[in-house]
XYZ file of C-alpha atoms in Angstrom:
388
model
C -65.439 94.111 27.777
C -64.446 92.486 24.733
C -61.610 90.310 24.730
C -58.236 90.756 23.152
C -58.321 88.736 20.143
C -55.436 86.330 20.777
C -52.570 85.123 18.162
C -53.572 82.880 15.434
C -53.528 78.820 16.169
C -50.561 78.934 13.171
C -48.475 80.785 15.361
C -49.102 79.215 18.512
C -47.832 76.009 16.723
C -44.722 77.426 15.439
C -43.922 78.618 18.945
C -44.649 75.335 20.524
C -42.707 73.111 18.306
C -39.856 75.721 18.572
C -39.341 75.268 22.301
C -39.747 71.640 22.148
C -37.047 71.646 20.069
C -35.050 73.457 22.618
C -35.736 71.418 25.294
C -34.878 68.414 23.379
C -31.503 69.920 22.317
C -30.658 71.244 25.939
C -31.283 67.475 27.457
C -29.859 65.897 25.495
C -26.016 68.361 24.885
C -24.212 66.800 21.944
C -24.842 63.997 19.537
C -22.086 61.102 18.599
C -21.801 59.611 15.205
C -19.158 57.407 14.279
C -18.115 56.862 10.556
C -16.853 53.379 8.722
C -15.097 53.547 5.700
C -16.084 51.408 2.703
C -18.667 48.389 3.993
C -16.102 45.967 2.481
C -12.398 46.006 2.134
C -9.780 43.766 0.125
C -6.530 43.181 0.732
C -3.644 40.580 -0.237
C -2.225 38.015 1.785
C 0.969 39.157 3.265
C 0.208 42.889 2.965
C -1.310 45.354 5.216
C -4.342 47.258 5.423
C -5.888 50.022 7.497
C -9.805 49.609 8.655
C -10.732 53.227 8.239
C -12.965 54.556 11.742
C -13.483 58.131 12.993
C -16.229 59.556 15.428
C -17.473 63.208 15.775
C -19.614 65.339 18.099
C -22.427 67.811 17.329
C -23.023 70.196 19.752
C -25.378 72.868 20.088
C -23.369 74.761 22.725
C -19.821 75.435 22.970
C -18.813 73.669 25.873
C -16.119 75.310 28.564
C -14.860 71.479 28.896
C -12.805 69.084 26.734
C -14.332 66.097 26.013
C -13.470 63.128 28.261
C -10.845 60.018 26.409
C -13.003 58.021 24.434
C -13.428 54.070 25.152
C -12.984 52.127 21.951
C -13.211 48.448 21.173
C -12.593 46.363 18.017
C -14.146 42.576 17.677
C -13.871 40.370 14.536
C -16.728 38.262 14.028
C -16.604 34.527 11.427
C -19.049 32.530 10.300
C -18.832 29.763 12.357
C -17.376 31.423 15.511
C -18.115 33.099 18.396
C -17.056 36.794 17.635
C -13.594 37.867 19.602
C -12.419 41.545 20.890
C -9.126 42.206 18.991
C -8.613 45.458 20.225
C -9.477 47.985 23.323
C -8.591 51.058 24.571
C -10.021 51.975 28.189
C -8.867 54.497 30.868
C -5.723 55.125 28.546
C -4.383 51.780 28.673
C -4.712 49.627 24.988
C -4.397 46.033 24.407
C -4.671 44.500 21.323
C -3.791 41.172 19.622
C -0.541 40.297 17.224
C -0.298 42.018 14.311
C -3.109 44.371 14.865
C -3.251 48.641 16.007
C -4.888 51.987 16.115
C -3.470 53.890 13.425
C -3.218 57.322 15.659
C -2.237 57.894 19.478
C -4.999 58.163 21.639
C -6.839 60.267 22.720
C -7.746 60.812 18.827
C -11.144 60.753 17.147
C -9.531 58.642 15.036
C -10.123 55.221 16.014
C -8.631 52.950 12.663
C -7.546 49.741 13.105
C -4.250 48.586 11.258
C -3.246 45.126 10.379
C -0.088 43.769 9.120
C 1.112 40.788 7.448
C -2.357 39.537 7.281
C -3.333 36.296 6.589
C -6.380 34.233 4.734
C -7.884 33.818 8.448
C -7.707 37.521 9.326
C -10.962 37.392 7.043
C -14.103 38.202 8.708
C -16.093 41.085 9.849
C -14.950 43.857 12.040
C -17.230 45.680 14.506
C -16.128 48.989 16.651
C -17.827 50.340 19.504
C -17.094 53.915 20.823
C -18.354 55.647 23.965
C -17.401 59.194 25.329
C -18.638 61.210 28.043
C -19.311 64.850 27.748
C -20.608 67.233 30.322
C -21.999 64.418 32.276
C -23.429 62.399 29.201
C -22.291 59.503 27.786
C -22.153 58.900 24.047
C -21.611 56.275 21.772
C -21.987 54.825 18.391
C -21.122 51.493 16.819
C -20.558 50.363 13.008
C -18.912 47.306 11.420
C -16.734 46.720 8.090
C -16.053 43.712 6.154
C -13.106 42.140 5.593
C -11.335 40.186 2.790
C -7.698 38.768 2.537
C -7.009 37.534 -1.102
C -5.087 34.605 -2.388
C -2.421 34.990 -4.736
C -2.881 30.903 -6.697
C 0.119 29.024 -5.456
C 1.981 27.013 -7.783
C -0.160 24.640 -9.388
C 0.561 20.842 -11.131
C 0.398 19.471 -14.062
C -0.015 16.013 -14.937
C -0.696 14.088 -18.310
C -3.057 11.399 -18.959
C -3.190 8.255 -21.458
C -0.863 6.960 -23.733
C 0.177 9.567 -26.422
C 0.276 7.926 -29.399
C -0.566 8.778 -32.727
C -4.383 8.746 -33.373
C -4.811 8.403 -29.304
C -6.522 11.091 -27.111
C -5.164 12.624 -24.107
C -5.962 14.769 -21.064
C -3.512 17.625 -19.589
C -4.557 18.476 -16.499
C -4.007 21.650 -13.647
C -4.169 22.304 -10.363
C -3.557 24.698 -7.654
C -3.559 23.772 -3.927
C -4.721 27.683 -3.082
C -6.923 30.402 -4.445
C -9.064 32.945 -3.414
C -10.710 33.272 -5.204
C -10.867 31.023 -6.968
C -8.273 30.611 -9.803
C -8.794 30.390 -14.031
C -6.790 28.015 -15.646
C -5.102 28.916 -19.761
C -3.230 26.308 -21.328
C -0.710 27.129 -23.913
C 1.701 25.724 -26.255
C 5.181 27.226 -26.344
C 7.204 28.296 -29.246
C 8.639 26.914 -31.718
C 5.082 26.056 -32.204
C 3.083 28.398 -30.194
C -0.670 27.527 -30.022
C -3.890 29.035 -27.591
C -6.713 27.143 -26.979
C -10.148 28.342 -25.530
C -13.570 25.722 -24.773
C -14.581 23.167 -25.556
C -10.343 21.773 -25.298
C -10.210 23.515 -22.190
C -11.986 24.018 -19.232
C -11.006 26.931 -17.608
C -12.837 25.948 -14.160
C -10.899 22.609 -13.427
C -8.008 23.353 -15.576
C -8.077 20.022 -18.487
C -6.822 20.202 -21.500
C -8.635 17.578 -23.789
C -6.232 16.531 -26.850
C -7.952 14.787 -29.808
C -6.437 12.613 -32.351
C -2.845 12.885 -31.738
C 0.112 13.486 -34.445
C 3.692 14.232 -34.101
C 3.420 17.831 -34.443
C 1.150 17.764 -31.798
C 4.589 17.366 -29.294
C 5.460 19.828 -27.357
C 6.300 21.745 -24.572
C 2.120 22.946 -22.678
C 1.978 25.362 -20.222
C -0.969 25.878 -17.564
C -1.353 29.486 -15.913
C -3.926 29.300 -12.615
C -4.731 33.153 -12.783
C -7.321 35.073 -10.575
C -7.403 38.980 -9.552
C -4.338 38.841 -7.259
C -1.979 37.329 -9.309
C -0.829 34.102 -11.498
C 1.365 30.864 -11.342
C 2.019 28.419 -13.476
C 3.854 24.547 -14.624
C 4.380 22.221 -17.488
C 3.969 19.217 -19.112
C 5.724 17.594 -22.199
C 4.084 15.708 -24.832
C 5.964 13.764 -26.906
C 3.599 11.826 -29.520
C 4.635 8.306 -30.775
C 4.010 6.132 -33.818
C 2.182 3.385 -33.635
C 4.701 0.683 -34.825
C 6.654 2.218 -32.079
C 4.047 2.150 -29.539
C 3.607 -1.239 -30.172
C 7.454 -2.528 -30.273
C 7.243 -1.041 -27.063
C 4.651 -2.891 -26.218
C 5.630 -6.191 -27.697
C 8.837 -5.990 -25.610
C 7.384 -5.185 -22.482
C 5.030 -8.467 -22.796
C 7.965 -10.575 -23.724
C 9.995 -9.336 -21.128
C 6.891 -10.152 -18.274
C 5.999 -13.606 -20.480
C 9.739 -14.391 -19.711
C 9.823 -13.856 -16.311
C 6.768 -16.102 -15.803
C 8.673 -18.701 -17.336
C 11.701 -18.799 -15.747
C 9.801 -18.159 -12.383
C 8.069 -21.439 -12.873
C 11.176 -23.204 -13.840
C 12.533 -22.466 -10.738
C 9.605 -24.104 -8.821
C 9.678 -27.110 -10.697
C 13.142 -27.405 -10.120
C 13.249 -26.900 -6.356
C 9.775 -28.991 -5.962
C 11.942 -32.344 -7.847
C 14.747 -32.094 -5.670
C 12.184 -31.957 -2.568
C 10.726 -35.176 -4.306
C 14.108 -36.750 -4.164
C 15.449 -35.829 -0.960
C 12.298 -37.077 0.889
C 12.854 -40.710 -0.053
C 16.493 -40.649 1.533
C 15.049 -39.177 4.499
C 12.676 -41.633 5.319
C 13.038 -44.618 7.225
C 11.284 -47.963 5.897
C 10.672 -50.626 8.681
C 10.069 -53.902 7.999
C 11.572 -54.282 4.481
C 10.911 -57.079 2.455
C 13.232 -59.660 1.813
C 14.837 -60.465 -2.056
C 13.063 -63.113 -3.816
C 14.865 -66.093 -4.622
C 16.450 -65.920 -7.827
C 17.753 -68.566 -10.311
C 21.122 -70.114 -11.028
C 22.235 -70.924 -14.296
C 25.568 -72.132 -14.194
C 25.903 -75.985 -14.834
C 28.558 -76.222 -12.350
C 27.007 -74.975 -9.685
C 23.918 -77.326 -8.801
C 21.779 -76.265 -5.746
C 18.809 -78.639 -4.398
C 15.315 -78.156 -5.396
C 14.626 -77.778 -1.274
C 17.730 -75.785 -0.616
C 17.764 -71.941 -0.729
C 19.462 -69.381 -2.715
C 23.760 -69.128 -2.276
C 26.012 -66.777 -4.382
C 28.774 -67.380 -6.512
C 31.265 -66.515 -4.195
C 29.827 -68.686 -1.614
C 30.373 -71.768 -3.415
C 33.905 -70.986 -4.715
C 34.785 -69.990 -1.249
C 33.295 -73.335 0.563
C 35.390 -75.334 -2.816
C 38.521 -73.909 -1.985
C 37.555 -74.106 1.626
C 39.239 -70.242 2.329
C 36.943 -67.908 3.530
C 38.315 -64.039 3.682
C 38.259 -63.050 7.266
C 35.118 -60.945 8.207
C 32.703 -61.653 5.536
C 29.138 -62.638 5.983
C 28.431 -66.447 5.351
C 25.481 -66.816 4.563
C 23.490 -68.766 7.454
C 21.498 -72.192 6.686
C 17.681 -71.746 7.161
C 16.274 -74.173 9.926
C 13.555 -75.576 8.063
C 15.244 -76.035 5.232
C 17.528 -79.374 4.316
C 20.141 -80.168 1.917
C 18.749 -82.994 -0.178
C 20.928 -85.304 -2.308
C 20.949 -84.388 -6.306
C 18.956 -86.884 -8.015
C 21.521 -88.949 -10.374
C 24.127 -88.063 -8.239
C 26.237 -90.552 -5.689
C 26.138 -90.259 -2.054
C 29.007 -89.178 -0.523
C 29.831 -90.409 3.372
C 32.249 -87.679 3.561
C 30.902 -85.627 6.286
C 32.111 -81.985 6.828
C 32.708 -80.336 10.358
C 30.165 -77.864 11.466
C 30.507 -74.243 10.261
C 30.264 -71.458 12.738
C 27.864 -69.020 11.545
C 30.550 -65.752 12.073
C 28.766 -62.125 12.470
C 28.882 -59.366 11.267
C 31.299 -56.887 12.934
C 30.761 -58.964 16.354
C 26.536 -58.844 15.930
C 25.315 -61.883 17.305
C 22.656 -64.350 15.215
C 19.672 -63.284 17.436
C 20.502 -59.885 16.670
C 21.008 -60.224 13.164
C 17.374 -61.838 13.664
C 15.601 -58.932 15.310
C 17.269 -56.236 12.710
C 15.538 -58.724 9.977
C 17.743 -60.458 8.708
C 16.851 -63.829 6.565
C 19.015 -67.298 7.621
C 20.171 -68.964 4.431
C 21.131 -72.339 4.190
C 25.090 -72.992 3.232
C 24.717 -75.773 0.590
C 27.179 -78.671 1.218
C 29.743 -79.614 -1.345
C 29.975 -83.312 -2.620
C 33.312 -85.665 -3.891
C 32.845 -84.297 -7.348
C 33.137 -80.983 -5.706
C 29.433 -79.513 -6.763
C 27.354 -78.296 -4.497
C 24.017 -79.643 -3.020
């Protein structure tokens, strides 16, 4: 017999990769693919914005069943922190955090997230995950979006420095606290002088204004806009320019007004340090004070003895009249010293009684002694009525 020639090996592949195919498709039912919108999406602080996310199935056989509720979870992932679930949706039952939703009512192949009044931290990326079980299998797919809450600038400051004078330099400077991103600064002059000024007087990055050789029509009223894609804010500065013989009046006056000052500060001290100086002196008590020196008499009718010791005036008159005014100090004779006869003058045997020394508001003579006091000798008085 001769054998049937059998189909060629062309065929035979067709016909094998056709039913693989068919297995393949039978296992495995349907196929899942979820859909992100754009990669990245911007959005302004304050606003809201929808993170588009949708899923569908491909089947390759109707199916007599409806698909099962889909499970679907949102996380937001930062650099610098451990990524978060924001949203999910499981068994029919969704929980999400503030500010944040699923734009449709589940059950909906629709899965996007919506987020209100968003703020600069809502920034980050956003990953969903999506399962769903049909006839038996389970499906799922997962994709991620980025992202970005803008800035509007917030109102910057303005600030001028050195001393604007004619023929001086000065810097304006501007700032804003907040940007993103990250802000351009303009500087302008307003009317009735309006004036724009691009680099090398400005830089646009940090915001300065350099000013060059001043003059007085250089014053006026400069205005700095902080600008980026969001939107704009801006302040002022006035410049008023000043002569120099101005500048320096100004000057002068300020340094005689400190130079002043200075001097009538140190016035002061002086002053309070003298009357320190004098007030010490009064306070102080001096022990052991030394007593007068001895001092001469002139008078021709008053004679005292080369051994005797010093007596006043009033002494002697009193002891010639012999009246004494009740409670004064006579003075007291000194023990070691004597009353010796005047030479050329006659001795007298007229012999006076013995004074009592009196004291001094009742203080006795040993008293007197121990406070320091210095016994003087009361010089007798002779015939002729002088003293010796």
């Amino acid at each position: 017999m001769v054998p049937l020639p059998g189909p060629p090996w062309s065929l035979q592949l067709q016909l094998f990769l056709l039913g693989m195919t068919i297995f393949v498709s039978v296992s495995r039912g349907a196929q899942l693919e979820l859909h992100m919108g754009s990669p990245r999406v911007e959005a302004v602080e304050g606003t809201e914005v929808v993170l588009p996310a949708w899923y569908t199935l491909n089947r390759m056989m109707s199916s007599p069943k409806p698909e099962a509720s889909p499970y679907v979870l949102w996380f937001l992932e930062q650099s610098g922190k451990e990524m978060v679930q924001v949203l999910s949706y499981i068994d029919g039952k969704l929980l999400s955090k503030p500010r944040i939703s699923l734009v449709h009512t589940m059950p909906s192949r629709n899965i996007s997230l919506k987020l209100v009044q968003l703020q600069e931290q809502d920034s980050g990326q956003y990953k969903c995950s999506v399962n769903v079980q049909d006839q038996g299998n389970s499906m799922s797919g997962v994709g991620s979006l980025e992202l970005d809450v803008l800035v509007s600038p917030a109102a910057p400051s303005c600030h001028l420095h050195g001393v604007p004078r004619t023929g001086a330099n000065v810097t304006l400077t501007c700032l804003t606290p907040r940007s993103k991103p990250v802000a351009q600064y303009r500087w302008e002059r307003l009317p009735p002088r309006v004036q724009f000024f691009f680099s090398p007087a400005i830089d646009s990055i940090r915001g300065s204004l350099f000013l060059t050789n001043l003059s007085a029509s250089m014053s006026g009223v400069y205005v700095c806009k902080a600008i980026n894609k969001v939107g704009s804010a801006q302040c002022n500065v006035t410049l008023e320019v000043t002569s120099g013989p101005k500048a320096a009046v100004v000057a002068g006056a300020v340094v005689v007004t400190l130079v002043v000052l200075v001097v009538l500060s140190v016035l002061v001290l002086l002053y309070y340090h003298r009357e320190k100086i004098q007030e010490e002196p009064a306070n102080d008590i001096k022990e052991d004070a030394v007593a007068p020196r001895t001092l001469p008499w002139t008078k021709s009718s008053d004679t005292i003895s080369k051994n005797g010791t010093l007596s006043s005036v009033t002494s002697a008159r009193a002891l010639r009249h012999g009246s004494t005014r009740p409670g004064a100090l006579t003075p007291t004779p000194s023990l070691s010293s004597q009353a010796l006869p005047s030479p050329g003058l006659p001795r007298t045997n007229r012999t006076h009684p013995p004074t009592a020394s009196p004291t001094l508001g009742g203080v006795s003579s040993s008293a007197l002694s121990r406070m320091g006091a210095v016994p003087v000798m009361v010089p007798a008085q002779s015939q002729a009525g002088s003293l010796v």
